[in-house]
Amino acid sequence: MSSPDVERRLRQQGADVDALYEISSRIEGKVDALDSRVSSLGDRVSSLDAKLEQLAESTSVQFEAQSARFDTLEQRTSARFDALERSNEQTQTLLTQILERLNRA
């Protein structure tokens, strides 16, 4: 191989190395940008997790409050139903006594 061919090959290899460094630099920049985006996305996911946790806790507290209200209403309704039932029994007893007196008269 002649000296001009060797020089040409060396220049070509040098240009190839420079091109590889340029490609490597671009890739590194894109990896850094992507890493930054992933980090930002991770922060957003963490923020959403925290908000979901707050919502879950709030919902749980509200559910417990509503459950307590329901239990209270159920107890009141049962007490009123029992009172009406006793009143109905008393009324039936009274009517039975009245009918017995009318039948004797």
mmCIF file with all atom_site columns, C-alpha atoms in Angstrom:
data_model
loop_
_atom_site.group_PDB
_atom_site.id
_atom_site.type_symbol
_atom_site.label_atom_id
_atom_site.label_alt_id
_atom_site.label_comp_id
_atom_site.label_asym_id
_atom_site.label_entity_id
_atom_site.label_seq_id
_atom_site.pdbx_PDB_ins_code
_atom_site.Cartn_x
_atom_site.Cartn_y
_atom_site.Cartn_z
_atom_site.occupancy
_atom_site.B_iso_or_equiv
_atom_site.pdbx_formal_charge
_atom_site.auth_seq_id
_atom_site.auth_comp_id
_atom_site.auth_asym_id
_atom_site.auth_atom_id
_atom_site.pdbx_PDB_model_num
ATOM 1   C CA . MET A 1 1   ? 0.000    0.000  0.000  1.00 0.00 ? 1   MET A CA 1
ATOM 2   C CA . SER A 1 2   ? 1.362    3.390  -0.933 1.00 0.00 ? 2   SER A CA 1
ATOM 3   C CA . SER A 1 3   ? 1.896    6.284  1.408  1.00 0.00 ? 3   SER A CA 1
ATOM 4   C CA . PRO A 1 4   ? -0.984   8.370  -0.048 1.00 0.00 ? 4   PRO A CA 1
ATOM 5   C CA . ASP A 1 5   ? -3.333   5.393  0.485  1.00 0.00 ? 5   ASP A CA 1
ATOM 6   C CA . VAL A 1 6   ? -2.197   5.041  4.073  1.00 0.00 ? 6   VAL A CA 1
ATOM 7   C CA . GLU A 1 7   ? -2.671   8.779  4.684  1.00 0.00 ? 7   GLU A CA 1
ATOM 8   C CA . ARG A 1 8   ? -6.117   8.662  3.087  1.00 0.00 ? 8   ARG A CA 1
ATOM 9   C CA . ARG A 1 9   ? -7.086   5.688  5.254  1.00 0.00 ? 9   ARG A CA 1
ATOM 10  C CA . LEU A 1 10  ? -5.791   7.430  8.380  1.00 0.00 ? 10  LEU A CA 1
ATOM 11  C CA . ARG A 1 11  ? -7.774   10.563 7.584  1.00 0.00 ? 11  ARG A CA 1
ATOM 12  C CA . GLN A 1 12  ? -10.871  8.439  6.923  1.00 0.00 ? 12  GLN A CA 1
ATOM 13  C CA . GLN A 1 13  ? -10.418  6.568  10.202 1.00 0.00 ? 13  GLN A CA 1
ATOM 14  C CA . GLY A 1 14  ? -9.916   9.888  12.014 1.00 0.00 ? 14  GLY A CA 1
ATOM 15  C CA . ALA A 1 15  ? -13.122  11.213 10.448 1.00 0.00 ? 15  ALA A CA 1
ATOM 16  C CA . ASP A 1 16  ? -14.891  7.991  11.437 1.00 0.00 ? 16  ASP A CA 1
ATOM 17  C CA . VAL A 1 17  ? -13.665  8.359  15.048 1.00 0.00 ? 17  VAL A CA 1
ATOM 18  C CA . ASP A 1 18  ? -14.814  11.989 15.106 1.00 0.00 ? 18  ASP A CA 1
ATOM 19  C CA . ALA A 1 19  ? -18.229  10.937 13.760 1.00 0.00 ? 19  ALA A CA 1
ATOM 20  C CA . LEU A 1 20  ? -18.451  8.220  16.432 1.00 0.00 ? 20  LEU A CA 1
ATOM 21  C CA . TYR A 1 21  ? -17.623  10.776 19.151 1.00 0.00 ? 21  TYR A CA 1
ATOM 22  C CA . GLU A 1 22  ? -20.331  13.075 17.766 1.00 0.00 ? 22  GLU A CA 1
ATOM 23  C CA . ILE A 1 23  ? -22.882  10.226 17.744 1.00 0.00 ? 23  ILE A CA 1
ATOM 24  C CA . SER A 1 24  ? -21.827  9.253  21.260 1.00 0.00 ? 24  SER A CA 1
ATOM 25  C CA . SER A 1 25  ? -22.225  12.855 22.437 1.00 0.00 ? 25  SER A CA 1
ATOM 26  C CA . ARG A 1 26  ? -25.729  13.079 20.931 1.00 0.00 ? 26  ARG A CA 1
ATOM 27  C CA . ILE A 1 27  ? -26.742  9.781  22.500 1.00 0.00 ? 27  ILE A CA 1
ATOM 28  C CA . GLU A 1 28  ? -25.414  10.939 25.869 1.00 0.00 ? 28  GLU A CA 1
ATOM 29  C CA . GLY A 1 29  ? -27.441  14.164 25.585 1.00 0.00 ? 29  GLY A CA 1
ATOM 30  C CA . LYS A 1 30  ? -30.586  12.239 24.725 1.00 0.00 ? 30  LYS A CA 1
ATOM 31  C CA . VAL A 1 31  ? -30.016  9.801  27.606 1.00 0.00 ? 31  VAL A CA 1
ATOM 32  C CA . ASP A 1 32  ? -29.604  12.759 29.990 1.00 0.00 ? 32  ASP A CA 1
ATOM 33  C CA . ALA A 1 33  ? -32.803  14.360 28.674 1.00 0.00 ? 33  ALA A CA 1
ATOM 34  C CA . LEU A 1 34  ? -34.643  11.059 28.983 1.00 0.00 ? 34  LEU A CA 1
ATOM 35  C CA . ASP A 1 35  ? -33.301  10.556 32.505 1.00 0.00 ? 35  ASP A CA 1
ATOM 36  C CA . SER A 1 36  ? -34.563  14.013 33.427 1.00 0.00 ? 36  SER A CA 1
ATOM 37  C CA . ARG A 1 37  ? -38.012  13.198 32.019 1.00 0.00 ? 37  ARG A CA 1
ATOM 38  C CA . VAL A 1 38  ? -38.128  9.884  33.878 1.00 0.00 ? 38  VAL A CA 1
ATOM 39  C CA . SER A 1 39  ? -37.139  11.640 37.095 1.00 0.00 ? 39  SER A CA 1
ATOM 40  C CA . SER A 1 40  ? -39.846  14.258 36.561 1.00 0.00 ? 40  SER A CA 1
ATOM 41  C CA . LEU A 1 41  ? -42.367  11.531 35.811 1.00 0.00 ? 41  LEU A CA 1
ATOM 42  C CA . GLY A 1 42  ? -41.315  9.722  38.998 1.00 0.00 ? 42  GLY A CA 1
ATOM 43  C CA . ASP A 1 43  ? -41.944  12.907 40.973 1.00 0.00 ? 43  ASP A CA 1
ATOM 44  C CA . ARG A 1 44  ? -45.387  13.258 39.415 1.00 0.00 ? 44  ARG A CA 1
ATOM 45  C CA . VAL A 1 45  ? -46.215  9.622  40.192 1.00 0.00 ? 45  VAL A CA 1
ATOM 46  C CA . SER A 1 46  ? -45.122  10.141 43.793 1.00 0.00 ? 46  SER A CA 1
ATOM 47  C CA . SER A 1 47  ? -47.292  13.236 44.007 1.00 0.00 ? 47  SER A CA 1
ATOM 48  C CA . LEU A 1 48  ? -50.257  11.329 42.581 1.00 0.00 ? 48  LEU A CA 1
ATOM 49  C CA . ASP A 1 49  ? -49.652  8.491  45.044 1.00 0.00 ? 49  ASP A CA 1
ATOM 50  C CA . ALA A 1 50  ? -49.742  10.968 47.920 1.00 0.00 ? 50  ALA A CA 1
ATOM 51  C CA . LYS A 1 51  ? -52.963  12.535 46.611 1.00 0.00 ? 51  LYS A CA 1
ATOM 52  C CA . LEU A 1 52  ? -54.570  9.118  46.169 1.00 0.00 ? 52  LEU A CA 1
ATOM 53  C CA . GLU A 1 53  ? -53.566  8.181  49.702 1.00 0.00 ? 53  GLU A CA 1
ATOM 54  C CA . GLN A 1 54  ? -55.161  11.387 51.011 1.00 0.00 ? 54  GLN A CA 1
ATOM 55  C CA . LEU A 1 55  ? -58.333  10.685 49.033 1.00 0.00 ? 55  LEU A CA 1
ATOM 56  C CA . ALA A 1 56  ? -58.444  7.120  50.331 1.00 0.00 ? 56  ALA A CA 1
ATOM 57  C CA . GLU A 1 57  ? -58.070  8.308  53.913 1.00 0.00 ? 57  GLU A CA 1
ATOM 58  C CA . SER A 1 58  ? -60.670  11.038 53.433 1.00 0.00 ? 58  SER A CA 1
ATOM 59  C CA . THR A 1 59  ? -63.067  8.580  51.827 1.00 0.00 ? 59  THR A CA 1
ATOM 60  C CA . SER A 1 60  ? -62.527  6.118  54.648 1.00 0.00 ? 60  SER A CA 1
ATOM 61  C CA . VAL A 1 61  ? -63.248  8.794  57.263 1.00 0.00 ? 61  VAL A CA 1
ATOM 62  C CA . GLN A 1 62  ? -66.377  9.903  55.396 1.00 0.00 ? 62  GLN A CA 1
ATOM 63  C CA . PHE A 1 63  ? -67.524  6.306  55.044 1.00 0.00 ? 63  PHE A CA 1
ATOM 64  C CA . GLU A 1 64  ? -67.074  5.699  58.761 1.00 0.00 ? 64  GLU A CA 1
ATOM 65  C CA . ALA A 1 65  ? -69.021  8.886  59.553 1.00 0.00 ? 65  ALA A CA 1
ATOM 66  C CA . GLN A 1 66  ? -71.856  7.869  57.227 1.00 0.00 ? 66  GLN A CA 1
ATOM 67  C CA . SER A 1 67  ? -71.829  4.367  58.678 1.00 0.00 ? 67  SER A CA 1
ATOM 68  C CA . ALA A 1 68  ? -72.156  5.814  62.185 1.00 0.00 ? 68  ALA A CA 1
ATOM 69  C CA . ARG A 1 69  ? -75.056  8.021  61.031 1.00 0.00 ? 69  ARG A CA 1
ATOM 70  C CA . PHE A 1 70  ? -76.728  5.022  59.434 1.00 0.00 ? 70  PHE A CA 1
ATOM 71  C CA . ASP A 1 71  ? -76.332  2.998  62.636 1.00 0.00 ? 71  ASP A CA 1
ATOM 72  C CA . THR A 1 72  ? -77.879  5.855  64.643 1.00 0.00 ? 72  THR A CA 1
ATOM 73  C CA . LEU A 1 73  ? -80.784  6.145  62.215 1.00 0.00 ? 73  LEU A CA 1
ATOM 74  C CA . GLU A 1 74  ? -81.290  2.390  62.312 1.00 0.00 ? 74  GLU A CA 1
ATOM 75  C CA . GLN A 1 75  ? -81.392  2.441  66.116 1.00 0.00 ? 75  GLN A CA 1
ATOM 76  C CA . ARG A 1 76  ? -83.864  5.358  66.159 1.00 0.00 ? 76  ARG A CA 1
ATOM 77  C CA . THR A 1 77  ? -86.077  3.672  63.579 1.00 0.00 ? 77  THR A CA 1
ATOM 78  C CA . SER A 1 78  ? -86.053  0.420  65.527 1.00 0.00 ? 78  SER A CA 1
ATOM 79  C CA . ALA A 1 79  ? -86.896  2.265  68.746 1.00 0.00 ? 79  ALA A CA 1
ATOM 80  C CA . ARG A 1 80  ? -89.788  4.102  67.055 1.00 0.00 ? 80  ARG A CA 1
ATOM 81  C CA . PHE A 1 81  ? -91.053  0.888  65.483 1.00 0.00 ? 81  PHE A CA 1
ATOM 82  C CA . ASP A 1 82  ? -90.930  -0.837 68.881 1.00 0.00 ? 82  ASP A CA 1
ATOM 83  C CA . ALA A 1 83  ? -92.808  2.094  70.453 1.00 0.00 ? 83  ALA A CA 1
ATOM 84  C CA . LEU A 1 84  ? -95.462  1.933  67.707 1.00 0.00 ? 84  LEU A CA 1
ATOM 85  C CA . GLU A 1 85  ? -95.762  -1.801 68.188 1.00 0.00 ? 85  GLU A CA 1
ATOM 86  C CA . ARG A 1 86  ? -96.296  -1.360 71.961 1.00 0.00 ? 86  ARG A CA 1
ATOM 87  C CA . SER A 1 87  ? -98.818  1.391  71.303 1.00 0.00 ? 87  SER A CA 1
ATOM 88  C CA . ASN A 1 88  ? -100.622 -0.854 68.813 1.00 0.00 ? 88  ASN A CA 1
ATOM 89  C CA . GLU A 1 89  ? -100.737 -3.686 71.349 1.00 0.00 ? 89  GLU A CA 1
ATOM 90  C CA . GLN A 1 90  ? -102.115 -1.318 73.990 1.00 0.00 ? 90  GLN A CA 1
ATOM 91  C CA . THR A 1 91  ? -104.734 -0.061 71.537 1.00 0.00 ? 91  THR A CA 1
ATOM 92  C CA . GLN A 1 92  ? -105.716 -3.637 70.645 1.00 0.00 ? 92  GLN A CA 1
ATOM 93  C CA . THR A 1 93  ? -106.008 -4.523 74.326 1.00 0.00 ? 93  THR A CA 1
ATOM 94  C CA . LEU A 1 94  ? -108.146 -1.452 74.954 1.00 0.00 ? 94  LEU A CA 1
ATOM 95  C CA . LEU A 1 95  ? -110.397 -2.213 71.958 1.00 0.00 ? 95  LEU A CA 1
ATOM 96  C CA . THR A 1 96  ? -110.742 -5.810 73.095 1.00 0.00 ? 96  THR A CA 1
ATOM 97  C CA . GLN A 1 97  ? -111.806 -4.631 76.552 1.00 0.00 ? 97  GLN A CA 1
ATOM 98  C CA . ILE A 1 98  ? -114.332 -2.199 75.018 1.00 0.00 ? 98  ILE A CA 1
ATOM 99  C CA . LEU A 1 99  ? -115.782 -4.946 72.806 1.00 0.00 ? 99  LEU A CA 1
ATOM 100 C CA . GLU A 1 100 ? -116.051 -7.293 75.808 1.00 0.00 ? 100 GLU A CA 1
ATOM 101 C CA . ARG A 1 101 ? -117.948 -4.635 77.786 1.00 0.00 ? 101 ARG A CA 1
ATOM 102 C CA . LEU A 1 102 ? -120.259 -3.966 74.840 1.00 0.00 ? 102 LEU A CA 1
ATOM 103 C CA . ASN A 1 103 ? -120.958 -7.684 74.454 1.00 0.00 ? 103 ASN A CA 1
ATOM 104 C CA . ARG A 1 104 ? -121.842 -7.962 78.171 1.00 0.00 ? 104 ARG A CA 1
ATOM 105 C CA . ALA A 1 105 ? -124.169 -5.012 78.042 1.00 0.00 ? 105 ALA A CA 1
#
